[in-house]
Short mmCIF file of C-alpha atoms and ligand atoms in Angstrom, two decimals:
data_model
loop_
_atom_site.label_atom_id
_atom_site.label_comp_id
_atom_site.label_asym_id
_atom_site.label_seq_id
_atom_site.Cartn_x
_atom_site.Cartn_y
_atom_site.Cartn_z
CA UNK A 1 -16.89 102.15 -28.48
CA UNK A 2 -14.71 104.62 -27.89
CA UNK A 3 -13.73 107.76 -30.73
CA UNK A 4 -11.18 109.04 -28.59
CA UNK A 5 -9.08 108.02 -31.41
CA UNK A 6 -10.43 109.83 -33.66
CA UNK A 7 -10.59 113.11 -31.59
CA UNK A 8 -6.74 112.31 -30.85
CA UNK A 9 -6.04 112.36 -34.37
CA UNK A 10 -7.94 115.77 -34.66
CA UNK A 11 -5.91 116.31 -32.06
CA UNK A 12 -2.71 116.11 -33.65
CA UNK A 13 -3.59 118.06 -37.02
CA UNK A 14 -4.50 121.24 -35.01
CA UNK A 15 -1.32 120.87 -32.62
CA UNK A 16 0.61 120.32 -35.92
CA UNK A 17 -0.56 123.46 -36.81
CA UNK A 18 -0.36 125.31 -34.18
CA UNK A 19 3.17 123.65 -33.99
CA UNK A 20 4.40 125.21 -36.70
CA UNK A 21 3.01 128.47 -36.34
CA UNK A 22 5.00 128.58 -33.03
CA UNK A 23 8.08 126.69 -34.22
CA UNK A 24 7.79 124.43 -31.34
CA UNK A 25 9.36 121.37 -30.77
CA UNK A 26 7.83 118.46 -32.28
CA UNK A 27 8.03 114.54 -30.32
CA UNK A 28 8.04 112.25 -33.15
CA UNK A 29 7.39 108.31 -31.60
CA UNK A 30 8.90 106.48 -34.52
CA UNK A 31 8.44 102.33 -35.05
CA UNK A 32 10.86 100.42 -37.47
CA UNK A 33 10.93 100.50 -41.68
CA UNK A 34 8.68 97.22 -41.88
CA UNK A 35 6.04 99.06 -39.64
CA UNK A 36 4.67 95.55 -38.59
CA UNK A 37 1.67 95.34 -36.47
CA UNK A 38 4.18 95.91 -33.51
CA UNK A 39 5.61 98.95 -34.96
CA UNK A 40 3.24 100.68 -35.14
CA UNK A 41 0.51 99.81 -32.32
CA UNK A 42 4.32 100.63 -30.01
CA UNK A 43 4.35 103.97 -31.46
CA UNK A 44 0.59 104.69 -31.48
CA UNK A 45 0.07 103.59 -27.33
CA UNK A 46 3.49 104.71 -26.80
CA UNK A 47 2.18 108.26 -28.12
CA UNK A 48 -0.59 107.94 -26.64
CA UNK A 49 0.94 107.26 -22.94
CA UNK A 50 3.45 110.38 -23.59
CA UNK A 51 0.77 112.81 -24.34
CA UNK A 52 -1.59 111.80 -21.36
CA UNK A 53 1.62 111.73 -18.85
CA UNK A 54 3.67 114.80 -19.87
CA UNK A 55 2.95 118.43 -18.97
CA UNK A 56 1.09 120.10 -21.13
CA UNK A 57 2.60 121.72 -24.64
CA UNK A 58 4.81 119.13 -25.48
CA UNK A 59 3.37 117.49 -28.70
CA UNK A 60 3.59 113.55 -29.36
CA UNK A 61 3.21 112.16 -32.65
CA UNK A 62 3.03 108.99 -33.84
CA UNK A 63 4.48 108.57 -37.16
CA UNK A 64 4.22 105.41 -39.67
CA UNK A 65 7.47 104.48 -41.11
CA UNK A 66 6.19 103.84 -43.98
CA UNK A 67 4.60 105.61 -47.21
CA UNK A 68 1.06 105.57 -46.66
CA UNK A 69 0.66 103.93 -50.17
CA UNK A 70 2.07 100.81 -48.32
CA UNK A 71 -0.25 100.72 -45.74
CA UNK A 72 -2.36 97.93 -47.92
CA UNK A 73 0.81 95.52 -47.79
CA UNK A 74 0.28 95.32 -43.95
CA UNK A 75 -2.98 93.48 -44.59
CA UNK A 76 -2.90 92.50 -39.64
CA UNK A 77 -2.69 96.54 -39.67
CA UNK A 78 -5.60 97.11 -41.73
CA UNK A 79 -7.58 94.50 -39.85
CA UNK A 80 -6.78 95.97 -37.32
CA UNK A 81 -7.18 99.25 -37.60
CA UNK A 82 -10.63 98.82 -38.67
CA UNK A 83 -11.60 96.19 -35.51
CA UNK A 84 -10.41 99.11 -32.71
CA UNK A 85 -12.34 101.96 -35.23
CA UNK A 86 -9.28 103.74 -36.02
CA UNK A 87 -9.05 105.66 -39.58
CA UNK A 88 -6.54 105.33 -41.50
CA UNK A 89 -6.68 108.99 -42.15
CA UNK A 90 -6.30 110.08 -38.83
CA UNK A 91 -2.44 108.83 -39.42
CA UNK A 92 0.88 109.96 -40.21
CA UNK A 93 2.96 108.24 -42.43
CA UNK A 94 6.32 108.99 -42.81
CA UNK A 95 6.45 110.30 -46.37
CA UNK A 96 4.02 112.53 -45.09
CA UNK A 97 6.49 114.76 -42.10
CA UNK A 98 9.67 115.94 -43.42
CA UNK A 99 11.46 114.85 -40.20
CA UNK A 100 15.22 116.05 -41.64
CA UNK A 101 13.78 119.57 -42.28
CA UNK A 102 12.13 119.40 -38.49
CA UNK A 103 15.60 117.93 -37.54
CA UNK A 104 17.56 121.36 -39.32
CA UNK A 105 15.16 123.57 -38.01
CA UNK A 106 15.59 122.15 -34.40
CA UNK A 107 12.02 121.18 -33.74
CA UNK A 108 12.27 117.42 -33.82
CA UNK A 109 12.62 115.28 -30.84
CA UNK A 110 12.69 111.36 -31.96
CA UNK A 111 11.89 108.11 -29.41
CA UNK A 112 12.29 105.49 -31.38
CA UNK A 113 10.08 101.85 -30.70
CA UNK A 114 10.41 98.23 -31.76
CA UNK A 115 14.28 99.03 -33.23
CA UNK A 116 17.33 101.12 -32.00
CA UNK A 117 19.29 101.42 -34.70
CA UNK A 118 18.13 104.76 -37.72
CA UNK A 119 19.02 103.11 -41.38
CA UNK A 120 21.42 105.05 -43.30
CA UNK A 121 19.32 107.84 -44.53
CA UNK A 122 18.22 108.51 -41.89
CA UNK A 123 21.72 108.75 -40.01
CA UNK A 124 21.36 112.69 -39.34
CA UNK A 125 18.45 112.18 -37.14
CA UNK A 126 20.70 109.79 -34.49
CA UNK A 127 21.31 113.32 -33.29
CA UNK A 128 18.10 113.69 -32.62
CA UNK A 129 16.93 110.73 -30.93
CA UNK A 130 15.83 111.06 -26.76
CA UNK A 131 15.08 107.75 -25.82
CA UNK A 132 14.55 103.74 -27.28
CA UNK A 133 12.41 101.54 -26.40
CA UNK A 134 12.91 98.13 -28.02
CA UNK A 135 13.03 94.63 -27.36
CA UNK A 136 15.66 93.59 -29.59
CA UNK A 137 19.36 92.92 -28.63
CA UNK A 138 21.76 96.12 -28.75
CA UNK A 139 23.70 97.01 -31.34
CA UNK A 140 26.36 98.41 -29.24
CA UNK A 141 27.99 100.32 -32.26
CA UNK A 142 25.15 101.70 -33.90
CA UNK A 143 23.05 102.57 -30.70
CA UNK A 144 22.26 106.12 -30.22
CA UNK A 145 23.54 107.98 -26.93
CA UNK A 146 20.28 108.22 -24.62
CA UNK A 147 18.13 106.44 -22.49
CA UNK A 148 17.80 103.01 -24.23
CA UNK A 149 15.24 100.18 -22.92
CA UNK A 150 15.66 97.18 -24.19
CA UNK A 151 14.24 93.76 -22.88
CA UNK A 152 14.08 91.18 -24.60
CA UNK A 153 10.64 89.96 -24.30
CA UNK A 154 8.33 88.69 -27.54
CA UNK A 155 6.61 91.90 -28.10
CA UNK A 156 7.60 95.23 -28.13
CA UNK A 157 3.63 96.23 -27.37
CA UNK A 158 4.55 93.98 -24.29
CA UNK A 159 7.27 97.03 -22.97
CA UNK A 160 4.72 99.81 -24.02
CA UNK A 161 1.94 97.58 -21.69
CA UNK A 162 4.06 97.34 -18.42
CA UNK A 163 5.29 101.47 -19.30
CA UNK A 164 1.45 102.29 -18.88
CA UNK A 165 0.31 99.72 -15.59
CA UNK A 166 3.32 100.67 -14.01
CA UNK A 167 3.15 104.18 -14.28
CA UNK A 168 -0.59 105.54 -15.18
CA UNK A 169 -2.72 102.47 -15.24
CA UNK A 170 -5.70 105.17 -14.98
CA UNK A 171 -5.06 106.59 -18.74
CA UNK A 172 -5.44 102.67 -20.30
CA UNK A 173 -8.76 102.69 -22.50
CA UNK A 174 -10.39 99.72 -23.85
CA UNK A 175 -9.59 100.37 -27.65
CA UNK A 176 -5.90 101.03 -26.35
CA UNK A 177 -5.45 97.83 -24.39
CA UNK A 178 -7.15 95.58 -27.40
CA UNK A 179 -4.45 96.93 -29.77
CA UNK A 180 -1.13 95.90 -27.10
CA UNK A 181 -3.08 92.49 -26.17
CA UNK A 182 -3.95 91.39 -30.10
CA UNK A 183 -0.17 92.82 -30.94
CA UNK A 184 1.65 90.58 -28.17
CA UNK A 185 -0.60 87.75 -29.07
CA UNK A 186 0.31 87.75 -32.89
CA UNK A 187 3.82 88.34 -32.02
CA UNK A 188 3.78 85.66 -29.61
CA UNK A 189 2.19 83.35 -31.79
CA UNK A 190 -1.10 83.02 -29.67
CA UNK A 191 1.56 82.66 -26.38
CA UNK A 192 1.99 79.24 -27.38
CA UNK A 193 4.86 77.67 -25.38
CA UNK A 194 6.51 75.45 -27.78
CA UNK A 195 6.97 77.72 -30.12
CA UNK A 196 9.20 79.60 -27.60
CA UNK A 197 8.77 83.60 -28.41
CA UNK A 198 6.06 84.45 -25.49
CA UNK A 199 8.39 85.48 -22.26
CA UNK A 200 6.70 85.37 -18.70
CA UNK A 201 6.42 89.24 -18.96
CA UNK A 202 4.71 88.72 -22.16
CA UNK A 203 2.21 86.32 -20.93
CA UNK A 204 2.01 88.42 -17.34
CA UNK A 205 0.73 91.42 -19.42
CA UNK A 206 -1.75 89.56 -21.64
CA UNK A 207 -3.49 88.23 -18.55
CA UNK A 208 -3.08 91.50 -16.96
CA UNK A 209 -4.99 93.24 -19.82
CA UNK A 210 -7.80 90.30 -19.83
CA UNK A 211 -8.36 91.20 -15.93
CA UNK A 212 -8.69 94.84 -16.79
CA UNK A 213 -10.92 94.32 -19.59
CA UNK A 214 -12.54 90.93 -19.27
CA UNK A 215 -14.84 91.72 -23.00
CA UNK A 216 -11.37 91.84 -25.03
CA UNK A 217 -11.65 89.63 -28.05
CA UNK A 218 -10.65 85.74 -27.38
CA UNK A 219 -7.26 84.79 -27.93
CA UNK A 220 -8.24 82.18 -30.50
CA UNK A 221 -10.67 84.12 -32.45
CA UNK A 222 -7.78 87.52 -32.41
CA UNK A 223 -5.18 85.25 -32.98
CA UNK A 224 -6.59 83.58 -35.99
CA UNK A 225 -8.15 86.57 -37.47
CA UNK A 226 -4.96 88.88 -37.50
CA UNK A 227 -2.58 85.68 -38.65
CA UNK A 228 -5.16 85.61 -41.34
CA UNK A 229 -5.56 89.19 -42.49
CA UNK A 230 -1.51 89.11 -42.27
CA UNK A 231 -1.39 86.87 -45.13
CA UNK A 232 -4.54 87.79 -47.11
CA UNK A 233 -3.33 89.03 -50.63
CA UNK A 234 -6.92 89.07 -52.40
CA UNK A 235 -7.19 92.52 -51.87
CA UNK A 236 -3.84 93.54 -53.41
CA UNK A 237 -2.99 94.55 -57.01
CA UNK A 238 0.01 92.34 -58.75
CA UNK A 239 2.22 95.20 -58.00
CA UNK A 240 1.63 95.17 -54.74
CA UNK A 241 1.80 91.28 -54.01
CA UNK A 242 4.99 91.34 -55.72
CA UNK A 243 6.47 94.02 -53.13
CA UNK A 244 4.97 92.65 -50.61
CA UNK A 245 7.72 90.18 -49.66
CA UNK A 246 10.54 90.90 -52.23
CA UNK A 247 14.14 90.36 -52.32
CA UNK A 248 16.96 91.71 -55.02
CA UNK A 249 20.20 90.43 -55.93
CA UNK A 250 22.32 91.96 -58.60
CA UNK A 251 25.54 90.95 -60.08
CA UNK A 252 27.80 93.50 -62.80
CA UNK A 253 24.54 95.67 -63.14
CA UNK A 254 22.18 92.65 -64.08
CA UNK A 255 19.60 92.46 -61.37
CA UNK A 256 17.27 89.51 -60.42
CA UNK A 257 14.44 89.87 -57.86
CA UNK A 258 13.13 87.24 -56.15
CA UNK A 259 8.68 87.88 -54.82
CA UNK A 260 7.68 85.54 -52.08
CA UNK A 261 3.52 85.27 -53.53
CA UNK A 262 1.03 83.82 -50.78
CA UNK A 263 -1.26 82.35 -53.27
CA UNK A 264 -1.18 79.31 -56.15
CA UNK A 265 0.41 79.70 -59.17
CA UNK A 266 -2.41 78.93 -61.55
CA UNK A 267 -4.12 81.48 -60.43
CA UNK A 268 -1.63 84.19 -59.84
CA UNK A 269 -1.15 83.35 -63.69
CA UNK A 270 -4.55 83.91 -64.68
CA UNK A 271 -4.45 87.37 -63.04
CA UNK A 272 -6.06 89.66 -66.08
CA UNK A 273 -2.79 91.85 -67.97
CA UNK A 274 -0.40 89.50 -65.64
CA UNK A 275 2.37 89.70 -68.58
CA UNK A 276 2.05 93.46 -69.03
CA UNK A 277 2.00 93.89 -65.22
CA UNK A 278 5.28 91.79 -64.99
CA UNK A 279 6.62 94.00 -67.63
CA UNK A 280 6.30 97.24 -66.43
CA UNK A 281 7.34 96.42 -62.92
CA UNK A 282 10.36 95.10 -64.31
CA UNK A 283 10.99 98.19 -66.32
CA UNK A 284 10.17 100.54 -63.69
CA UNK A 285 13.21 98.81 -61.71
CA UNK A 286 15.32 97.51 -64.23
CA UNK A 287 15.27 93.78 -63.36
CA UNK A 288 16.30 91.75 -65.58
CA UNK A 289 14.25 88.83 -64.12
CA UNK A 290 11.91 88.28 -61.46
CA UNK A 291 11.36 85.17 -59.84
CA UNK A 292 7.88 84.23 -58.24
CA UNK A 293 7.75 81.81 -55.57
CA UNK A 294 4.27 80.87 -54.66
CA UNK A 295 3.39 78.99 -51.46
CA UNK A 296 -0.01 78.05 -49.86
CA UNK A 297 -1.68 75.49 -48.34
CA UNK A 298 -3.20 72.43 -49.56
CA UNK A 299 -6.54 71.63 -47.93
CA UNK A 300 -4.33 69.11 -45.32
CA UNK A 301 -2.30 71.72 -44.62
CA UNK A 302 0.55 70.57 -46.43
CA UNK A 303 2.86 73.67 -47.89
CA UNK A 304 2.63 73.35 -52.06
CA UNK A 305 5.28 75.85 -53.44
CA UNK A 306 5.72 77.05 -57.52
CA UNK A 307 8.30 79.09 -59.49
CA UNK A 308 7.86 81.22 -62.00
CA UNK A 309 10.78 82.76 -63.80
CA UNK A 310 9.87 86.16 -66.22
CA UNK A 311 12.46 87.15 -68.10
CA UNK A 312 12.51 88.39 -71.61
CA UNK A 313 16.59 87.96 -72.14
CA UNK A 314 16.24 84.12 -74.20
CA UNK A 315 19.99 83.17 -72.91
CA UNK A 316 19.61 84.84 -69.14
CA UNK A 317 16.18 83.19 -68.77
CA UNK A 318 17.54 79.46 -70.09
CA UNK A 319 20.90 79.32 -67.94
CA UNK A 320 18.82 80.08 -65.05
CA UNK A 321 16.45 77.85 -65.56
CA UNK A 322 18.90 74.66 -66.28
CA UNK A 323 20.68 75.99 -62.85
CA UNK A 324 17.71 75.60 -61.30
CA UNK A 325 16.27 72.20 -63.12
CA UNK A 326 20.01 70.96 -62.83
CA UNK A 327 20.66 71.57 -59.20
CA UNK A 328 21.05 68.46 -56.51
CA UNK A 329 22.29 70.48 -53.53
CA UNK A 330 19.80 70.88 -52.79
CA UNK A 331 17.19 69.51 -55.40
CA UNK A 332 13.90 71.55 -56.34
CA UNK A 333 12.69 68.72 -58.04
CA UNK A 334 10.97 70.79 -60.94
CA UNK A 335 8.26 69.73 -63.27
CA UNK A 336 7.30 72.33 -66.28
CA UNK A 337 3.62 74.01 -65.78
CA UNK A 338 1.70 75.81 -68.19
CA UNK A 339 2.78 79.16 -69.06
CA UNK A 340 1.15 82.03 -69.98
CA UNK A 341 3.72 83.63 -72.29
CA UNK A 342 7.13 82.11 -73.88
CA UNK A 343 9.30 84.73 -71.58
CA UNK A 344 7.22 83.18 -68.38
CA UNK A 345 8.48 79.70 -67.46
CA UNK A 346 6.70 78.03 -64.64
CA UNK A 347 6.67 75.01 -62.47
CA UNK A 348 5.81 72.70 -59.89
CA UNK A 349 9.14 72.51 -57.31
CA UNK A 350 8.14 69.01 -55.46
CA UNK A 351 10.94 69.72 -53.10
CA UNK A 352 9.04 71.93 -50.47
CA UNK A 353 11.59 72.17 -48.20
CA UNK A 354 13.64 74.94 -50.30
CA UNK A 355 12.75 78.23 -49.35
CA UNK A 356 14.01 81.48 -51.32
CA UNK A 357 16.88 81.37 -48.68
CA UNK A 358 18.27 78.34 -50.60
CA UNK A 359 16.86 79.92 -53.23
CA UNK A 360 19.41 82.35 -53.20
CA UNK A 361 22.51 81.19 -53.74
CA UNK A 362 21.52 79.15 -57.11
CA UNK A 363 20.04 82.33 -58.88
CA UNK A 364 23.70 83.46 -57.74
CA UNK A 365 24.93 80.72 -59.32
CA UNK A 366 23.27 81.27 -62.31
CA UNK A 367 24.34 84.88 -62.90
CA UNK A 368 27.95 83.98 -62.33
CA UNK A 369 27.25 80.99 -65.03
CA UNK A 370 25.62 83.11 -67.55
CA UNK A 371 28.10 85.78 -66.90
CA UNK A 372 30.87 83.23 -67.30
CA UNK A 373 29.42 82.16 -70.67
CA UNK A 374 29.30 85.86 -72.13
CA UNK A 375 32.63 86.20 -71.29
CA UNK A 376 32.17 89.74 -70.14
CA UNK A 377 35.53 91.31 -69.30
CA UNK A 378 36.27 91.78 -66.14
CA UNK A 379 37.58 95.43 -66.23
CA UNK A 380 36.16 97.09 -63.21
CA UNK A 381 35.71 95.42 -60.14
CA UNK A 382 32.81 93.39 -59.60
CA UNK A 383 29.28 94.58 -57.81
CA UNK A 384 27.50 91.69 -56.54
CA UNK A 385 24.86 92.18 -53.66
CA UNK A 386 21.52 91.69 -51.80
CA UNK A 387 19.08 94.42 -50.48
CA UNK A 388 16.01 93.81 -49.43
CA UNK A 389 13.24 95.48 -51.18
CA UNK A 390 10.51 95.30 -48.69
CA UNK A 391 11.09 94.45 -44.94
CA UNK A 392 8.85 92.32 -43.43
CA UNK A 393 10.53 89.69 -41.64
CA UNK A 394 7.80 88.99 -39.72
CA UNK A 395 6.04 87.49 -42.75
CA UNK A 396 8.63 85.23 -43.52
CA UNK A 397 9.20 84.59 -40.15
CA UNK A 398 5.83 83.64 -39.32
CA UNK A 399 6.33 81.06 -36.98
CA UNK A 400 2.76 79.86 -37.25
CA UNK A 401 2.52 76.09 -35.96
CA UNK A 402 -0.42 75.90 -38.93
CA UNK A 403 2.28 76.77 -41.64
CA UNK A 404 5.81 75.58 -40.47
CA UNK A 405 7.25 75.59 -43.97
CA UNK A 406 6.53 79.82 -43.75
CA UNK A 407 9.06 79.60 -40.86
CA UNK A 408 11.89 78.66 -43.40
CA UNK A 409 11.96 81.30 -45.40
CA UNK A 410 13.54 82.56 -42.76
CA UNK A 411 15.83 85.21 -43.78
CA UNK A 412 18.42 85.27 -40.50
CA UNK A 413 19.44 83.74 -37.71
CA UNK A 414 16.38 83.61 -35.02
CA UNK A 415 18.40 86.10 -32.68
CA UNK A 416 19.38 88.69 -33.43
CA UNK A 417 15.87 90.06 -34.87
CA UNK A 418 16.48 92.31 -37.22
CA UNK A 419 17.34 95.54 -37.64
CA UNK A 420 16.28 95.53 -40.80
CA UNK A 421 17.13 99.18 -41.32
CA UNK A 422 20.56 98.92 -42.62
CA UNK A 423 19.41 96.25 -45.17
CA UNK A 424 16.58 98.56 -46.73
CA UNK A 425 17.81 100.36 -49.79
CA UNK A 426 15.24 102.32 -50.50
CA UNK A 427 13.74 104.56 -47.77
CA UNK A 428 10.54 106.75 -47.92
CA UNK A 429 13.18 109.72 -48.87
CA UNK A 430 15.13 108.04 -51.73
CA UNK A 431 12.73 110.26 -53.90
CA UNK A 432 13.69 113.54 -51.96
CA UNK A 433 12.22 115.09 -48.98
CA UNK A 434 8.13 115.30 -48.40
CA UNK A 435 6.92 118.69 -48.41
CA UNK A 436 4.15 119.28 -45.71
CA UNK A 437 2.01 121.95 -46.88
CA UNK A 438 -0.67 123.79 -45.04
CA UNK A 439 -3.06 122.73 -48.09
CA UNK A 440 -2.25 119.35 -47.22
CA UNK A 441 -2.85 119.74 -43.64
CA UNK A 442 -6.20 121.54 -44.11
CA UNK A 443 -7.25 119.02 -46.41
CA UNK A 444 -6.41 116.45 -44.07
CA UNK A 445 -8.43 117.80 -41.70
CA UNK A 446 -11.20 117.44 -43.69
CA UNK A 447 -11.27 114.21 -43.99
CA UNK A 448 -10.97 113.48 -40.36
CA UNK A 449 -13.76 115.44 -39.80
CA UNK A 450 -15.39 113.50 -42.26
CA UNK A 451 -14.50 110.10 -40.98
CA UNK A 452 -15.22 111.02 -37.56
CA UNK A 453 -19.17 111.81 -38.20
CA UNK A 454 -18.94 108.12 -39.81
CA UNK A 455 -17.11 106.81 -37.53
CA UNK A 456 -19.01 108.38 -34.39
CA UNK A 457 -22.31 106.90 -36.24
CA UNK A 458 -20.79 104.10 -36.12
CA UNK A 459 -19.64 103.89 -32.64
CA UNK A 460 -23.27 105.27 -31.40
CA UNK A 461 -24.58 101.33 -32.77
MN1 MN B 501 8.74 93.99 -32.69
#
């Protein structure tokens, strides 16, 4: 197995260096906010294609668009990462480059992959922006002004693929072509027909990287193993389960968020401190409730899903809950389950068929109810809203033929496919710009060097 990897992420801590010792301009390769396994194997080959094909001295860097604390939520990148022998420290995560201060100084050059459209924060770097590469239909009004390639084809990693066989089919390395093929597969769900999001280009390019490297993993066994990791929570702390796949609505300041957990109720219940944990992630966002909705699969396969409603406000928690018991359009079909703790109110929903999308608009309901009730003047005009906490569409979206009932939680329409951007709130800057100090660098470096002597033992077996 290959390290060069590893070296390349050496690679890019020196030239970082150097880089700013020089004031030279820096080319950042930048996936979407959800950094799903497409994000960011598009930027990492895409990087990796731009520094073997350009002249020498100009520096391409794949960044993360993510804090690397959120690297664990992406449980398919982790897999992954650790099946092609890449360490996580050998990354760059966004919170990690101050990309508006490379921006001011003039020594940032952007090529954005897997989206086309910058989120709101980051709307001072459209400036900065060279080229797109995305397989997503344009926004026409929010598209930057430069060369933009878009097809729309199921995988983004598919675009990056036919970039490097068309035009340097000598630089593609083993560990490079298993991360495009296992990215198009997932994303194509395992190029199954039926389900409809494999194009001919994306099946062309799978079976062009099998013929290139005929020992790549089985599409089965890569399939099954990244759909798996994608969903694996058992690793996670409660905190991070419930940002994992987490939705917010608010209505005259009160705010209700709404966690999508992959795992049965009972258990996520009998987590140890559960009630405190609930607690202080409440506090630390100021949510007045927050709704769990469990779903996993029975041993037949069969989608079982459970609420849980925390809130410690007696009269908030009880109108919600009647909303919910009350509702017929549609019906959850509720039966009480053992709680934990008098502000935790649990149950079975026998109705599997409504997803937090339908969801939705009842918890609406129920503020507007228990806003009605308090008779709470209405003064100044009214705030009601949605953001999306944590981006990952593809979770929800997770058109798995083994777990159909995933598939409705469905946020939007099938087409368009996102942009998420402009629903995020909170961006890795919200807390102010990242410094990157040369303490930080150096330290960095030392644990790559670190790594790489494991890793290189590891490679040597
Ligand atoms: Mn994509």
């Amino acid at each position: 197995m290959s390290i060069s990897w590893v070296r390349r992420g050496i690679g890019y801590i020196w030239l970082l260096l150097e880089l700013f010792k020089e004031s030279r301009p820096l080319h950042v390769v930048l996936g979407n906010e959800s950094c799903d396994l497409d994000s960011m194997v598009s930027a990492l080959t895409l990087a990796f294609y731009l520094a073997k094909t350009t002249e020498a001295g100009k520096i391409f860097v794949p960044v993360l668009n993510i804090k690397r604390s959120e690297l664990p939520l992406r449980g398919d990148n982790v897999f992954f990462l650790q099946k092609v022998h890449i360490p996580e420290s050998v990354l760059i995560f966004r919170d990690e480059l101050d990309l508006h201060a490379l921006h001011q100084a003039g020594q940032l050059t952007l090529i954005l992959v897997d989206h086309h459209v910058l989120p709101k924060s980051d709307a001072a770097l459209e400036e900065a922006v060279a080229e797109v590469l995305d397989h997503r239909p344009i926004e026409q009004k929010h598209c930057p002004p430069c060369h933009v390639s878009v097809e729309l084809v199921g995988s983004c990693a598919t675009l990056v693929t036919e970039r490097i066989l068309q035009r340097a089919p000598e630089i593609l390395d083993r560990q490079t072509a298993a991360l495009l093929h296992g990215t198009i597969i997932l994303d194509c769900v395992n190029m199954d027909l039926q389900v409809g999001k494999a194009t001919l280009k994306d099946s062309k390019y799978v079976e062009k990287l099998e013929a290139l490297f005929p020992d790549l993993p089985n599409r089965n066994d890569i399939f099954d193993s990244l759909q798996k990791a994608k969903f694996d929570v058992s690793g996670l702390t409660t905190e991070q389960m419930l940002r994992k796949d987490q939705k917010t609505i608010y209505r005259q300041g009160t705010k209700v968020t709404i966690s999508a957990i992959y795992m049965d109720l009972e258990a996520f219940l009998q987590r140890p401190g559960l009630i405190a944990e609930l607690h202080a992630f409440c506090q630390a966002c100021s949510y007045d409730v927050l709704v769990a909705m469990t779903i996993f699969f029975n041993t037949h396969n069969e989608p079982v899903r459970q609420l849980a409603i925390f809130c410690p406000l007696v009269e908030l928690r009880t109108m919600i809950c009647g909303v919910l018991e009350r509702s017929h359009s549609p019906s959850l079909k509720l039966t009480p389950a053992p709680s934990p703790h008098p502000n935790l109110q649990a149950y079975h929903q026998g109705n599997t068929q409504v997803s937090r999308k339908k969801l939705l608009p009842l918890l609406q309901e129920a503020l507007s109810a228990y806003f009605d009730s308090m008779k709470i003047p209405s003064g100044q005009p009214e705030t009601v809203g949605t953001t999306r906490e944590q981006p990952d569409k593809d979770l929800d979206r997770a058109s798995n033929s083994l777990i159909p009932a995933m598939s409705q939680d469905d946020e939007e329409p099938v087409l368009p496919p996102t942009p998420m951007n402009s629903l995020v709130d909170e961006c890795p800057l919200d807390q102010g710009l990242p410094k990157l100090l040369a303490e930080a660098v150096f330290e960095k470096c030392s644990q790559i060097s670190l790594s790489q002597s494991t890793t290189a033992s590891l490679s040597k077996k």
